[in-house]
């Protein structure tokens, strides 16, 4: 029965058939990875909805955020959900890493998943930062300026990297089309696939059996 | 695992969970439609104001970034909307041929905006225009007849 179900339905397929008892203990994981993924799903849904009214750009970015937060029906709810899910995700991802260190889950055979996890941490922080820039406020302009200058310090490729990621933000607004595309399409896609791989490795490395 | 005496069995709890998810999904449909259909962030004013210019003569003169064309008519001004009455494409006035041409399906209107060829069913709309001192105020939301075009 179970075999048949796992072949028929992807939802049954990704469900665990066996879980080690200690992995079910809440104080072992504190559900931090799961909460991070939940935040990611909330961010994806609210983010797509925000894209329907947000306009990137030097003058449009800030005004479209103001419109969203003030006159668009339920725009403020979506914006706040997106903002707080983002804040929570950064915190839970960081705490998730602390937990992995605490339980020594980075040790063999899980070195590869540790590396994947650290990549996801970095992507999460870049996503959070680029979201802050897309608000298009004066602070975001200052933040973008600082970030551009730091990135340009990388020898050889720094100037090109900064242009490819940030475009040309001004000191008064960090919202550019470049950052918009990285924030809404490129980085979330990479994060999504890495997360799938991350979860699959958890099972592969013996967290949940079989697989 | 299941306690038969418990009101909240595992099965009931999961059922409550599913019902809540479906209910909150349905409840969010109305707010979602409100959000997606909102046009609060687009320019909504039907009023266009501009300074009276000597360029506005006896031929139709295009007001940039709008579909309004103006010309002097009698003692006042006439305003016409360059929107084809067939399917809404923007038509343009050719001053040498004194005709309006629609690029989409080949409708042709004469200088007064009356269709003479193609699928266009009606005259181009005239809208209200008013001169106040040295300013012209055009209300593209207020369609007027040919007889009341000059205000």
CSV table of C-alpha atoms in Angstrom, one decimal:
chain,number,residue,atom,x,y,z
A,1,UNK,CA,0.0,0.0,0.0
A,2,UNK,CA,2.6,2.5,1.1
A,3,UNK,CA,4.8,1.5,-1.9
A,4,UNK,CA,1.9,2.1,-4.3
A,5,UNK,CA,1.1,5.4,-2.7
A,6,UNK,CA,4.6,6.7,-2.9
A,7,UNK,CA,4.7,6.0,-6.6
A,8,UNK,CA,1.3,7.6,-7.3
A,9,UNK,CA,1.6,10.8,-5.4
A,10,UNK,CA,4.5,13.2,-4.9
A,11,UNK,CA,3.1,14.3,-1.5
A,12,UNK,CA,3.2,10.7,-0.3
A,13,UNK,CA,6.6,10.3,-1.8
A,14,UNK,CA,8.2,13.2,0.1
A,15,UNK,CA,6.5,12.1,3.4
A,16,UNK,CA,8.9,10.2,5.7
A,17,UNK,CA,8.1,6.6,6.3
A,18,UNK,CA,10.5,6.4,9.3
A,19,UNK,CA,11.8,9.1,11.5
A,20,UNK,CA,14.4,8.5,14.3
A,21,UNK,CA,12.7,9.3,17.6
A,22,UNK,CA,15.4,11.8,18.7
A,23,UNK,CA,14.8,13.8,15.5
A,24,UNK,CA,11.2,14.3,16.5
A,25,UNK,CA,12.2,15.9,19.8
A,26,UNK,CA,11.4,19.6,19.7
A,27,UNK,CA,14.3,20.5,21.8
A,28,UNK,CA,16.7,18.8,19.4
A,29,UNK,CA,15.8,21.0,16.4
A,30,UNK,CA,13.5,23.7,17.8
A,31,UNK,CA,11.9,23.4,14.3
A,32,UNK,CA,14.2,26.2,13.2
A,33,UNK,CA,14.7,24.8,9.7
A,34,UNK,CA,11.0,24.2,9.3
A,35,UNK,CA,10.2,27.7,10.5
A,36,UNK,CA,12.7,29.1,8.1
A,37,UNK,CA,11.1,27.2,5.2
A,38,UNK,CA,7.6,28.4,6.3
A,39,UNK,CA,8.9,32.0,6.3
A,40,UNK,CA,10.3,31.4,2.8
A,41,UNK,CA,6.9,30.2,1.6
A,42,UNK,CA,5.2,33.2,3.1
A,43,UNK,CA,7.9,35.5,1.5
A,44,UNK,CA,7.3,33.9,-1.9
A,45,UNK,CA,3.5,34.3,-1.8
A,46,UNK,CA,3.5,37.8,-0.4
A,47,UNK,CA,6.4,38.7,-2.6
A,48,UNK,CA,4.7,37.7,-5.9
A,49,UNK,CA,1.6,39.7,-4.7
A,50,UNK,CA,3.7,42.8,-3.9
A,51,UNK,CA,5.2,42.6,-7.4
A,52,UNK,CA,1.8,43.4,-8.9
A,53,UNK,CA,2.0,46.9,-7.5
A,54,UNK,CA,5.7,47.6,-6.8
A,55,UNK,CA,7.7,49.5,-9.3
A,56,UNK,CA,11.5,49.5,-9.1
A,57,UNK,CA,13.5,52.6,-9.8
A,58,UNK,CA,15.0,55.8,-8.4
A,59,UNK,CA,11.7,57.7,-8.1
A,60,UNK,CA,9.1,55.0,-8.5
A,61,UNK,CA,10.4,52.6,-5.8
A,62,UNK,CA,9.7,54.8,-2.8
A,63,UNK,CA,6.3,56.0,-4.1
A,64,UNK,CA,5.0,52.6,-5.0
A,65,UNK,CA,5.9,51.4,-1.5
A,66,UNK,CA,4.0,54.4,0.0
A,67,UNK,CA,1.1,53.6,-2.2
A,68,UNK,CA,1.2,49.9,-1.2
A,69,UNK,CA,1.3,50.8,2.5
A,70,UNK,CA,-1.4,53.5,2.4
A,71,UNK,CA,-4.0,53.4,-0.4
A,72,UNK,CA,-3.9,49.9,-2.0
A,73,UNK,CA,-6.5,47.7,-0.3
A,74,UNK,CA,-4.7,45.1,1.9
A,75,UNK,CA,-1.3,46.4,0.6
A,76,UNK,CA,-0.2,47.2,4.1
A,77,UNK,CA,-1.0,43.7,5.3
A,78,UNK,CA,1.0,42.1,2.5
A,79,UNK,CA,3.9,44.5,2.9
A,80,UNK,CA,4.1,43.9,6.7
A,81,UNK,CA,3.8,40.1,6.2
A,82,UNK,CA,6.6,40.2,3.8
A,83,UNK,CA,8.7,42.4,6.0
A,84,UNK,CA,8.2,40.4,9.2
A,85,UNK,CA,8.6,37.0,7.5
A,86,UNK,CA,11.9,38.3,6.1
A,87,UNK,CA,13.1,39.4,9.6
A,88,UNK,CA,12.0,36.1,11.1
A,89,UNK,CA,13.7,34.1,8.4
A,90,UNK,CA,17.1,35.8,9.0
A,91,UNK,CA,16.8,35.1,12.7
A,92,UNK,CA,15.6,31.5,12.4
A,93,UNK,CA,18.2,30.7,9.8
A,94,UNK,CA,21.0,32.1,12.0
A,95,UNK,CA,19.6,30.2,15.1
A,96,UNK,CA,19.3,27.0,12.9
A,97,UNK,CA,23.0,27.3,12.2
A,98,UNK,CA,23.7,27.7,16.0
A,99,UNK,CA,21.6,24.6,16.6
A,100,UNK,CA,23.5,22.6,14.0
A,101,UNK,CA,26.8,23.6,15.7
A,102,UNK,CA,25.4,22.8,19.1
A,103,UNK,CA,24.2,19.3,18.1
A,104,UNK,CA,27.4,18.8,16.1
A,105,UNK,CA,25.3,18.0,13.0
A,106,UNK,CA,28.0,19.4,10.7
A,107,UNK,CA,30.2,16.4,11.2
A,108,UNK,CA,30.6,13.5,8.7
A,109,UNK,CA,28.6,12.4,6.7
A,110,UNK,CA,26.9,15.9,6.8
A,111,UNK,CA,29.8,18.2,5.7
A,112,UNK,CA,28.2,18.8,2.3
A,113,UNK,CA,24.9,19.8,3.8
A,114,UNK,CA,26.7,22.2,6.2
A,115,UNK,CA,28.2,23.9,3.1
A,116,UNK,CA,24.8,24.1,1.4
A,117,UNK,CA,23.3,25.5,4.6
A,118,UNK,CA,26.0,28.2,4.9
A,119,UNK,CA,25.3,29.1,1.2
A,120,UNK,CA,21.6,29.4,2.1
A,121,UNK,CA,22.5,31.6,5.1
A,122,UNK,CA,24.5,34.0,2.8
A,123,UNK,CA,21.7,34.1,0.2
A,124,UNK,CA,19.1,34.8,2.9
A,125,UNK,CA,21.1,37.7,4.2
A,126,UNK,CA,21.6,39.1,0.6
A,127,UNK,CA,17.9,38.7,0.0
A,128,UNK,CA,17.1,40.6,3.2
A,129,UNK,CA,19.5,43.3,2.4
A,130,UNK,CA,18.3,43.7,-1.2
A,131,UNK,CA,14.7,43.9,0.1
A,132,UNK,CA,15.8,46.8,2.3
A,133,UNK,CA,17.3,48.5,-0.7
A,134,UNK,CA,14.1,48.1,-2.7
A,135,UNK,CA,12.2,50.2,-0.3
A,136,UNK,CA,13.8,53.1,-2.1
A,137,UNK,CA,14.1,55.3,1.0
A,138,UNK,CA,17.1,57.6,1.8
A,139,UNK,CA,18.5,55.0,4.2
A,140,UNK,CA,18.3,52.4,1.5
A,141,UNK,CA,20.2,54.8,-0.8
A,142,UNK,CA,22.9,55.2,1.8
A,143,UNK,CA,23.1,51.4,2.4
A,144,UNK,CA,23.3,50.8,-1.3
A,145,UNK,CA,26.1,53.3,-1.7
A,146,UNK,CA,28.1,51.7,1.2
A,147,UNK,CA,27.6,48.2,-0.2
A,148,UNK,CA,28.6,49.2,-3.7
A,149,UNK,CA,31.8,50.7,-2.4
A,150,UNK,CA,32.6,47.7,-0.3
A,151,UNK,CA,32.0,45.3,-3.2
A,152,UNK,CA,34.2,47.4,-5.5
A,153,UNK,CA,37.1,46.8,-3.1
A,154,UNK,CA,37.2,43.1,-4.3
A,155,UNK,CA,40.3,43.1,-6.5
A,156,UNK,CA,39.7,42.7,-10.3
A,157,UNK,CA,36.1,41.7,-10.4
A,158,UNK,CA,34.7,44.1,-7.7
A,159,UNK,CA,33.6,46.9,-10.0
A,160,UNK,CA,31.9,44.5,-12.4
A,161,UNK,CA,30.2,42.6,-9.5
A,162,UNK,CA,28.8,45.8,-8.1
A,163,UNK,CA,27.5,46.9,-11.4
A,164,UNK,CA,25.9,43.5,-12.1
A,165,UNK,CA,24.2,43.3,-8.7
A,166,UNK,CA,23.3,46.9,-7.8
A,167,UNK,CA,23.1,48.6,-11.2
A,168,UNK,CA,23.5,52.3,-10.4
A,169,UNK,CA,21.7,53.2,-7.2
A,170,UNK,CA,21.8,56.8,-6.1
A,171,UNK,CA,22.6,58.1,-2.6
A,172,UNK,CA,18.9,58.9,-2.1
A,173,UNK,CA,17.3,55.6,-3.3
A,174,UNK,CA,18.7,52.1,-3.4
A,175,UNK,CA,15.9,50.8,-5.7
A,176,UNK,CA,17.1,49.8,-9.1
A,177,UNK,CA,15.9,47.3,-11.8
A,178,UNK,CA,19.1,45.2,-11.2
A,179,UNK,CA,18.4,44.7,-7.5
A,180,UNK,CA,14.7,44.1,-8.3
A,181,UNK,CA,15.5,41.2,-10.6
A,182,UNK,CA,18.1,39.6,-8.3
A,183,UNK,CA,15.7,40.0,-5.3
A,184,UNK,CA,12.6,38.7,-7.0
A,185,UNK,CA,13.8,36.1,-9.5
A,186,UNK,CA,17.4,35.1,-9.5
A,187,UNK,CA,18.2,34.7,-5.7
A,188,UNK,CA,14.9,33.2,-4.7
A,189,UNK,CA,15.2,30.6,-7.5
A,190,UNK,CA,18.7,29.6,-6.3
A,191,UNK,CA,17.5,29.5,-2.7
A,192,UNK,CA,14.5,27.3,-3.7
A,193,UNK,CA,16.6,24.7,-5.4
A,194,UNK,CA,19.3,24.7,-2.7
A,195,UNK,CA,16.6,24.2,-0.1
A,196,UNK,CA,15.2,21.2,-2.0
A,197,UNK,CA,18.7,19.8,-2.1
A,198,UNK,CA,19.3,20.7,1.6
A,199,UNK,CA,16.1,18.8,2.7
A,200,UNK,CA,16.9,15.8,0.4
A,201,UNK,CA,20.4,15.6,2.0
A,202,UNK,CA,18.9,15.6,5.5
A,203,UNK,CA,17.3,12.3,4.6
A,204,UNK,CA,20.2,11.0,2.5
A,205,UNK,CA,22.5,11.6,5.5
A,206,UNK,CA,20.3,9.6,7.8
A,207,UNK,CA,18.1,12.2,9.4
A,208,UNK,CA,14.9,10.6,8.3
A,209,UNK,CA,14.8,7.1,6.8
A,210,UNK,CA,14.5,5.6,4.3
A,211,UNK,CA,15.8,7.5,1.2
B,1,UNK,CA,-1.4,6.3,20.5
B,2,UNK,CA,-5.0,7.6,20.3
B,3,UNK,CA,-6.9,8.1,23.5
B,4,UNK,CA,-10.5,7.1,22.8
B,5,UNK,CA,-11.8,9.2,25.6
B,6,UNK,CA,-10.1,12.4,24.3
B,7,UNK,CA,-12.4,14.8,22.5
B,8,UNK,CA,-9.6,16.0,20.3
B,9,UNK,CA,-8.3,12.9,18.6
B,10,UNK,CA,-5.4,13.1,16.2
B,11,UNK,CA,-7.8,12.7,13.3
B,12,UNK,CA,-10.0,15.5,14.5
B,13,UNK,CA,-7.1,17.8,15.1
B,14,UNK,CA,-5.9,17.3,11.5
B,15,UNK,CA,-9.4,17.8,10.2
B,16,UNK,CA,-9.7,21.1,12.0
B,17,UNK,CA,-6.3,22.0,10.5
B,18,UNK,CA,-7.5,21.3,7.0
B,19,UNK,CA,-10.8,23.1,7.4
B,20,UNK,CA,-9.0,26.1,8.8
B,21,UNK,CA,-6.6,26.2,5.9
B,22,UNK,CA,-9.4,26.0,3.3
B,23,UNK,CA,-11.5,28.5,5.2
B,24,UNK,CA,-8.7,31.1,5.5
B,25,UNK,CA,-7.9,30.5,1.8
B,26,UNK,CA,-11.5,31.2,0.9
B,27,UNK,CA,-11.7,34.2,3.2
B,28,UNK,CA,-8.6,35.7,1.6
B,29,UNK,CA,-10.1,35.6,-1.9
B,30,UNK,CA,-12.1,38.8,-1.5
B,31,UNK,CA,-9.2,40.8,0.0
B,32,UNK,CA,-7.0,39.4,-2.8
B,33,UNK,CA,-9.4,40.5,-5.5
B,34,UNK,CA,-9.6,43.9,-4.0
B,35,UNK,CA,-5.8,44.1,-3.9
B,36,UNK,CA,-5.2,42.9,-7.4
B,37,UNK,CA,-7.9,45.1,-9.0
B,38,UNK,CA,-6.9,48.3,-7.2
B,39,UNK,CA,-5.9,51.1,-9.5
B,40,UNK,CA,-5.1,53.6,-6.7
B,41,UNK,CA,-1.5,53.8,-7.8
B,42,UNK,CA,-2.2,54.9,-11.3
B,43,UNK,CA,-3.0,58.5,-12.5
B,44,UNK,CA,-6.7,58.8,-12.4
B,45,UNK,CA,-7.4,62.5,-13.2
B,46,UNK,CA,-9.4,63.2,-16.3
B,47,UNK,CA,-8.4,66.9,-16.2
B,48,UNK,CA,-5.6,68.1,-18.5
B,49,UNK,CA,-4.5,71.7,-18.2
B,50,UNK,CA,-2.1,73.5,-20.6
B,51,UNK,CA,-1.2,77.1,-21.5
B,52,UNK,CA,-2.8,78.5,-24.6
B,53,UNK,CA,-0.2,78.3,-27.3
B,54,UNK,CA,-0.1,80.0,-30.7
B,55,UNK,CA,0.7,76.5,-32.1
B,56,UNK,CA,-3.0,75.6,-31.6
B,57,UNK,CA,-4.4,76.9,-34.9
B,58,UNK,CA,-7.0,75.7,-37.4
B,59,UNK,CA,-5.4,72.2,-37.7
B,60,UNK,CA,-5.6,69.6,-35.0
B,61,UNK,CA,-2.6,70.0,-32.6
B,62,UNK,CA,-1.5,67.0,-30.4
B,63,UNK,CA,-1.0,67.5,-26.7
B,64,UNK,CA,2.0,65.4,-25.8
B,65,UNK,CA,1.6,62.3,-23.6
B,66,UNK,CA,-2.2,62.4,-24.0
B,67,UNK,CA,-4.7,61.3,-26.6
B,68,UNK,CA,-6.1,64.8,-26.8
B,69,UNK,CA,-5.8,67.0,-30.0
B,70,UNK,CA,-6.9,70.6,-30.0
B,71,UNK,CA,-7.8,73.2,-32.6
B,72,UNK,CA,-9.3,76.6,-32.8
B,73,UNK,CA,-12.9,76.5,-33.8
B,74,UNK,CA,-15.0,79.7,-34.1
B,75,UNK,CA,-14.4,81.9,-31.1
B,76,UNK,CA,-13.1,79.0,-28.9
B,77,UNK,CA,-11.4,75.6,-29.0
B,78,UNK,CA,-12.4,72.1,-29.9
B,79,UNK,CA,-10.9,69.0,-28.2
B,80,UNK,CA,-11.0,65.5,-29.8
B,81,UNK,CA,-9.9,62.1,-28.4
B,82,UNK,CA,-7.7,60.2,-30.7
B,83,UNK,CA,-9.1,56.8,-29.7
B,84,UNK,CA,-10.5,54.7,-32.5
B,85,UNK,CA,-14.2,54.0,-31.9
B,86,UNK,CA,-13.6,50.5,-33.3
B,87,UNK,CA,-11.3,48.8,-30.7
B,88,UNK,CA,-9.6,51.7,-29.0
B,89,UNK,CA,-6.3,52.1,-30.8
B,90,UNK,CA,-4.7,55.5,-30.9
B,91,UNK,CA,-5.4,57.3,-34.2
B,92,UNK,CA,-3.2,60.0,-35.6
B,93,UNK,CA,-4.1,63.1,-37.7
B,94,UNK,CA,-2.4,63.5,-41.0
B,95,UNK,CA,-2.5,67.2,-41.7
B,96,UNK,CA,-1.6,67.0,-45.4
B,97,UNK,CA,-4.4,64.6,-46.2
B,98,UNK,CA,-6.7,66.1,-43.5
B,99,UNK,CA,-7.7,62.7,-42.3
B,100,UNK,CA,-7.3,60.5,-39.1
B,101,UNK,CA,-5.8,57.1,-39.7
B,102,UNK,CA,-6.0,54.1,-37.4
B,103,UNK,CA,-2.9,51.9,-37.5
B,104,UNK,CA,-4.7,48.8,-36.2
B,105,UNK,CA,-7.5,47.9,-38.7
B,106,UNK,CA,-7.4,50.7,-41.2
B,107,UNK,CA,-10.2,53.0,-40.1
B,108,UNK,CA,-10.1,56.4,-41.7
B,109,UNK,CA,-11.9,59.5,-40.4
B,110,UNK,CA,-12.3,62.9,-42.0
B,111,UNK,CA,-10.9,66.0,-40.4
B,112,UNK,CA,-14.0,66.3,-38.2
B,113,UNK,CA,-13.6,62.8,-37.0
B,114,UNK,CA,-16.4,61.1,-38.9
B,115,UNK,CA,-15.5,57.6,-40.2
B,116,UNK,CA,-15.2,57.4,-44.0
B,117,UNK,CA,-13.5,54.0,-44.3
B,118,UNK,CA,-12.8,50.8,-42.3
B,119,UNK,CA,-14.7,49.2,-39.4
B,120,UNK,CA,-15.0,52.3,-37.1
B,121,UNK,CA,-18.7,52.6,-36.2
B,122,UNK,CA,-18.9,56.1,-34.7
B,123,UNK,CA,-17.3,59.6,-34.8
B,124,UNK,CA,-14.2,60.2,-32.7
B,125,UNK,CA,-15.3,61.5,-29.3
B,126,UNK,CA,-15.3,65.2,-28.6
B,127,UNK,CA,-14.5,66.2,-25.0
B,128,UNK,CA,-15.1,69.3,-23.0
B,129,UNK,CA,-12.6,72.1,-23.2
B,130,UNK,CA,-12.7,75.4,-21.4
B,131,UNK,CA,-10.5,78.5,-21.7
B,132,UNK,CA,-9.8,80.2,-18.4
B,133,UNK,CA,-7.6,83.3,-18.8
B,134,UNK,CA,-4.5,81.9,-20.6
B,135,UNK,CA,-5.1,78.3,-19.7
B,136,UNK,CA,-7.1,75.5,-21.4
B,137,UNK,CA,-8.8,72.9,-19.3
B,138,UNK,CA,-9.7,69.6,-21.0
B,139,UNK,CA,-11.9,67.1,-19.3
B,140,UNK,CA,-11.4,63.8,-21.1
B,141,UNK,CA,-14.0,62.1,-19.0
B,142,UNK,CA,-16.7,64.4,-20.3
B,143,UNK,CA,-17.8,63.5,-23.8
B,144,UNK,CA,-19.7,66.3,-25.5
B,145,UNK,CA,-21.6,66.6,-28.8
B,146,UNK,CA,-20.3,68.4,-31.9
B,147,UNK,CA,-22.6,71.3,-31.1
B,148,UNK,CA,-21.2,71.8,-27.6
B,149,UNK,CA,-17.6,71.3,-28.3
B,150,UNK,CA,-16.7,74.9,-28.3
B,151,UNK,CA,-16.8,76.4,-24.8
